[in-house]
PDB file of C-alpha atoms in Angstrom:
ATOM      1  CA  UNK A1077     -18.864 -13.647  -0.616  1.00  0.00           C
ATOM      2  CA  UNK A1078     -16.447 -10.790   0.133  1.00  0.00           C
ATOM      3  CA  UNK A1079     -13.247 -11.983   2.512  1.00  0.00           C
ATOM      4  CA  UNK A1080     -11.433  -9.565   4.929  1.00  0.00           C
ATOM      5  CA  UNK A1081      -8.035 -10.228   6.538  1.00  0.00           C
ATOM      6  CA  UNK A1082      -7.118  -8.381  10.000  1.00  0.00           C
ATOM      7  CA  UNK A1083      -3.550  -7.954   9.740  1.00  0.00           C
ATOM      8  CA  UNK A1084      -2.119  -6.811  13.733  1.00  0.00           C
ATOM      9  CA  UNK A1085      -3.809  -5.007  16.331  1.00  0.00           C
ATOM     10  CA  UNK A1086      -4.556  -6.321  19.925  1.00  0.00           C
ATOM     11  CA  UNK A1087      -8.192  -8.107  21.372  1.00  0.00           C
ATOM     12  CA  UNK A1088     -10.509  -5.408  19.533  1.00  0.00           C
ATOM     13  CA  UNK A1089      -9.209  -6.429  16.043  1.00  0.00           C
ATOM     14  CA  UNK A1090      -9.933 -10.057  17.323  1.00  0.00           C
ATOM     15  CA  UNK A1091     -13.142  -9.065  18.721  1.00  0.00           C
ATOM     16  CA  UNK A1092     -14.247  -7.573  15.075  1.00  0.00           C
ATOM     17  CA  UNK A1093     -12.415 -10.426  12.743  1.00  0.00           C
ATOM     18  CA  UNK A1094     -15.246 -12.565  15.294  1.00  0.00           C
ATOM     19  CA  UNK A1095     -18.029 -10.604  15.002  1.00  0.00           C
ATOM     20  CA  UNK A1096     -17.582 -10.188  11.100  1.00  0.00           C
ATOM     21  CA  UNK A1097     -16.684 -13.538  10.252  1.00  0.00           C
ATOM     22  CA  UNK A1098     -20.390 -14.278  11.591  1.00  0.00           C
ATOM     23  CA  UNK A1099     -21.431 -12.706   8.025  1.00  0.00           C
ATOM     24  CA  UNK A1100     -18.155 -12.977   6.344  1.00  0.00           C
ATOM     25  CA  UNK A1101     -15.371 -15.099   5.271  1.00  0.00           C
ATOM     26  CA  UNK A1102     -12.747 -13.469   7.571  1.00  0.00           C
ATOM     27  CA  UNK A1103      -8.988 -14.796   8.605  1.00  0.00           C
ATOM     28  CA  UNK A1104      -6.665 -13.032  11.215  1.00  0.00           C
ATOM     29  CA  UNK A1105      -2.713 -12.570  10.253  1.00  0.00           C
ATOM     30  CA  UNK A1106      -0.102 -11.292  13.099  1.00  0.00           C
ATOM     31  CA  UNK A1107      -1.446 -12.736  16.109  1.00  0.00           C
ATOM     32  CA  UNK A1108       0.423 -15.818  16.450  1.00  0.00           C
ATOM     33  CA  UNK A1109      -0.205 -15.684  20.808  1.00  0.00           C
ATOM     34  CA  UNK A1110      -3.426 -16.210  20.028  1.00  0.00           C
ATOM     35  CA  UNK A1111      -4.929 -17.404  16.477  1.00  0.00           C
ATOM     36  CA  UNK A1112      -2.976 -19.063  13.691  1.00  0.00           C
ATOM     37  CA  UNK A1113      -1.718 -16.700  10.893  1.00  0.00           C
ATOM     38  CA  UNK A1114      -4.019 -17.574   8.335  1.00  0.00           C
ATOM     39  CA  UNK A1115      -2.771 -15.771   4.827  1.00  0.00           C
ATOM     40  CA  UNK A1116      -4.957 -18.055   2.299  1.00  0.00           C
ATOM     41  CA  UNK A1117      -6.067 -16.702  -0.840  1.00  0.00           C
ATOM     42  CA  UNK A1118      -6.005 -12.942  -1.134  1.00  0.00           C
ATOM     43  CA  UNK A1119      -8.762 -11.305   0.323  1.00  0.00           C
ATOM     44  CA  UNK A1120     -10.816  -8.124  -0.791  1.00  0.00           C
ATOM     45  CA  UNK A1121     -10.347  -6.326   2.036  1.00  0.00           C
ATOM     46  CA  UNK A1122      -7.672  -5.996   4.737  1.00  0.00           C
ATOM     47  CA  UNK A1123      -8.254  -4.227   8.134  1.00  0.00           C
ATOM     48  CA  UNK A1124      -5.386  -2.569   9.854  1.00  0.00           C
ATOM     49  CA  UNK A1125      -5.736  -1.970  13.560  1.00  0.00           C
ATOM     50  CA  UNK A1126      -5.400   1.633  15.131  1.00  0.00           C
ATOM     51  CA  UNK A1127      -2.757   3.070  15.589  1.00  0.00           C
ATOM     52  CA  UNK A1128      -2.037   1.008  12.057  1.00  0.00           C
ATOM     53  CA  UNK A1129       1.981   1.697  12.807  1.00  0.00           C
ATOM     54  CA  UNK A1130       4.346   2.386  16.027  1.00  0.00           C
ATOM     55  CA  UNK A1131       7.601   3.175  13.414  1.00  0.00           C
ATOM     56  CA  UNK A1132       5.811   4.008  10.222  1.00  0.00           C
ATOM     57  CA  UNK A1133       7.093   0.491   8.528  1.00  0.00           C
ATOM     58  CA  UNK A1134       5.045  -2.288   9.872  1.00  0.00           C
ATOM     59  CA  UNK A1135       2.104  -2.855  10.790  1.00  0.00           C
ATOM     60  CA  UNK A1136       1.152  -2.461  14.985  1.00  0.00           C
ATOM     61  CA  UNK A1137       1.170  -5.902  16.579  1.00  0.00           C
ATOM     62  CA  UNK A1138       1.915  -6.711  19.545  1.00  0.00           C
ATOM     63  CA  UNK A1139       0.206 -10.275  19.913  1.00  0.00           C
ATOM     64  CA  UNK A1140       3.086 -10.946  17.513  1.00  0.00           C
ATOM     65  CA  UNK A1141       5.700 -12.035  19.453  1.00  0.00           C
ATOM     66  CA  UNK A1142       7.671  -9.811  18.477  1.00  0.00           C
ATOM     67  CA  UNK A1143       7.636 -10.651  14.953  1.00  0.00           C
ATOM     68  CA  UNK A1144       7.421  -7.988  12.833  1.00  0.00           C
ATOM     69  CA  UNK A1145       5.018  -7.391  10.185  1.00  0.00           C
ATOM     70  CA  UNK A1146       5.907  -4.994   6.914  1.00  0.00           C
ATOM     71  CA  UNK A1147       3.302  -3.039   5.078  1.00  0.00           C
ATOM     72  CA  UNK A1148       4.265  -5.126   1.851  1.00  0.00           C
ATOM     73  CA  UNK A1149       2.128  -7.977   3.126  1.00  0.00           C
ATOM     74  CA  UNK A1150      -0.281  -5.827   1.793  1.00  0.00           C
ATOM     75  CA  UNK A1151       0.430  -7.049  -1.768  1.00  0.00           C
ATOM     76  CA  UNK A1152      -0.237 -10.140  -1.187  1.00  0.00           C
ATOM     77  CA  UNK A1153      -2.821 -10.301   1.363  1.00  0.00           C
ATOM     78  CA  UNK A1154      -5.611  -7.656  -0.521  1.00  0.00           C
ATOM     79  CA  UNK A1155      -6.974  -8.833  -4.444  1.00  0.00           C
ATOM     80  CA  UNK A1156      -6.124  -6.397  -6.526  1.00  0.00           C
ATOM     81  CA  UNK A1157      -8.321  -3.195  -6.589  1.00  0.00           C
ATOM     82  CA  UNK A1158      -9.211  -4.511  -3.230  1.00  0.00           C
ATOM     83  CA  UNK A1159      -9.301  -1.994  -0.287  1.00  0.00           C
ATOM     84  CA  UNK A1160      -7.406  -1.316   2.671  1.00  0.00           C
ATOM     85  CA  UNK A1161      -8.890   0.051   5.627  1.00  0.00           C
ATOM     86  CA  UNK A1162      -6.924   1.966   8.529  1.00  0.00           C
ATOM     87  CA  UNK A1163      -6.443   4.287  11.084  1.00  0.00           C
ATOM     88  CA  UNK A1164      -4.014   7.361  10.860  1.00  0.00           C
ATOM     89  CA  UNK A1165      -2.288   6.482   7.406  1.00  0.00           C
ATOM     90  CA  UNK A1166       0.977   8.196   6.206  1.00  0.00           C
ATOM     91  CA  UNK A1167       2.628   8.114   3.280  1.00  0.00           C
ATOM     92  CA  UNK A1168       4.513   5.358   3.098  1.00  0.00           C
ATOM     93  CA  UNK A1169       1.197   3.000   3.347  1.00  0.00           C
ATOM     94  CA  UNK A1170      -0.781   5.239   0.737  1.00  0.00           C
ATOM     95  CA  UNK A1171       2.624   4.677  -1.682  1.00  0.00           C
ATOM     96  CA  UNK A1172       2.275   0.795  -0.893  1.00  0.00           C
ATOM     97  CA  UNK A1173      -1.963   0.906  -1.664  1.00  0.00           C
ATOM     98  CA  UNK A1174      -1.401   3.081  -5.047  1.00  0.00           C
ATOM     99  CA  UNK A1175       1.661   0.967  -6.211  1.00  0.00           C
ATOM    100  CA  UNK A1176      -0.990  -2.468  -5.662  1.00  0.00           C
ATOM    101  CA  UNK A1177      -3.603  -0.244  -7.120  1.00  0.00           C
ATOM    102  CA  UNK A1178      -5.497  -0.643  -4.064  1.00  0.00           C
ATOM    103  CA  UNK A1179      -8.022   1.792  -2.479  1.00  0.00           C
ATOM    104  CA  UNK A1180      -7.128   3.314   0.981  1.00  0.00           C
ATOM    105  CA  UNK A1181      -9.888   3.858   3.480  1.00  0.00           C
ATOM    106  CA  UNK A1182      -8.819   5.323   6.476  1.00  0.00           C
ATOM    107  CA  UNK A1183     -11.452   5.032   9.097  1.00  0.00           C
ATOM    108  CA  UNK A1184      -9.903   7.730  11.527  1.00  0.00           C
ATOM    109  CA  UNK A1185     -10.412  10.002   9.475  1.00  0.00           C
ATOM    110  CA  UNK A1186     -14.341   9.825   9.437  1.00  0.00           C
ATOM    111  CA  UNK A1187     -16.205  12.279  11.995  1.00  0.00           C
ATOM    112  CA  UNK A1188     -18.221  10.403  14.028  1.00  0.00           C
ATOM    113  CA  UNK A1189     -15.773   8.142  14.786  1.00  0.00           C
ATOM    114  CA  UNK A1190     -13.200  10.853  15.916  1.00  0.00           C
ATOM    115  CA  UNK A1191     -16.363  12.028  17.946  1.00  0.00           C
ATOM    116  CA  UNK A1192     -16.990   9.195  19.575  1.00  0.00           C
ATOM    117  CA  UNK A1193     -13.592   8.330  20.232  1.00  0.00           C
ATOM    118  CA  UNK A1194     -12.861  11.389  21.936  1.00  0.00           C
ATOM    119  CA  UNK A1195     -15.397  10.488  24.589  1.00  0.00           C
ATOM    120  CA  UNK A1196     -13.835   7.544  26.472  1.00  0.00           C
ATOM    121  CA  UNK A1197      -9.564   9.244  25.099  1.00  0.00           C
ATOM    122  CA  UNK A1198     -10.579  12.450  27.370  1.00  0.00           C
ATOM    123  CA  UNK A1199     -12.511   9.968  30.818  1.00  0.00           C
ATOM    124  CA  UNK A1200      -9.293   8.042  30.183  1.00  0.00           C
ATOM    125  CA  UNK A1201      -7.221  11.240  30.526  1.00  0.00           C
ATOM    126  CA  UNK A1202      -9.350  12.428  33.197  1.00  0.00           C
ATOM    127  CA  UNK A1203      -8.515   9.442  35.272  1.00  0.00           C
ATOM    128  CA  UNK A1204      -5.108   9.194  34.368  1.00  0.00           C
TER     129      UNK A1204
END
C-alpha cells in the first residue's frame, strides 16, 4: 500500500491527509495544535502544502507552534526514489530532492490547477 506524509500547511492539508488516508496509509508531521507528529517509517510520498515555504528554508506551518520545520526532514520522511509533491518549488528544495534522489512534483505548476485557482485568488481580490 503506498504511504504519504503531509509535512505543514494549515486545515486544507488536514482536510486531504483525511480524505486520502480513507484509501491510503497517510500520517500528518508539523501540526502539533492539532494532530500528533507522526514521522514512522519513511513514506513514498510526502505532500508539502502551498505556499511550500514563507523564507525559502522550511517548510510553511503555522499549526506548528512556532516550531520550525527544515526541508531536510525530507530525507528522512520520503523512501528513497520516493516523490515529493509541492507548490512553487525553488532551488534549494529541488537541491534537497536530487541529493535524496527523490523525484519533485510540483503541483502549481500544472495548468488546470493554476486555472482553477485563479478563480476564487481574483473574487478574493475583488472583495478585498
Amino acid at each position: 500500500m503506498k504511504s504519504f506524509i503531509f509535512i505543514g500547511g494549515d486545515m486544507r492539508i488536514i482536510y486531504a491527509a483525511e480524505r486520502l488516508g480513507e484509501r491510503y496509509d497517510c500520517r500528518t508531521y508539523g501540526f502539533s495544535s492539532i494532530s500528533e507528529n507522526l514521522m514512522g517509517e519513511p513514506c513514498d510520498f510526502a505532500v508539502l502544502p502551498l505556499p511550500a515555504s514563507i523564507d525559502g528554508k522550511n517548510i510553511n506551518a503555522p499549526l506548528n507552534n512556532g516550531e520550525e520545520i527544515s526541508f531536510d526532514i525530507l530525507k528522512k520522511a520520503v523512501k528513497p526514489g520516493g516523490t515529493v509533491l509541492t507548490s512553487k518549488s525553488f532551488p534549494a528544495l529541488r537541491e534537497i530532492c536530487e541529493e535524496g534522489g527523490l523525484t519533485l512534483i510540483d503541483y502549481f505548476e500544472r495548468e488546470e490547477l493554476a486555472i482553477m485557482n485563479a478563480v476564487p485568488t481574483a473574487e478574493g481580490a475583488l472583495e478585498i
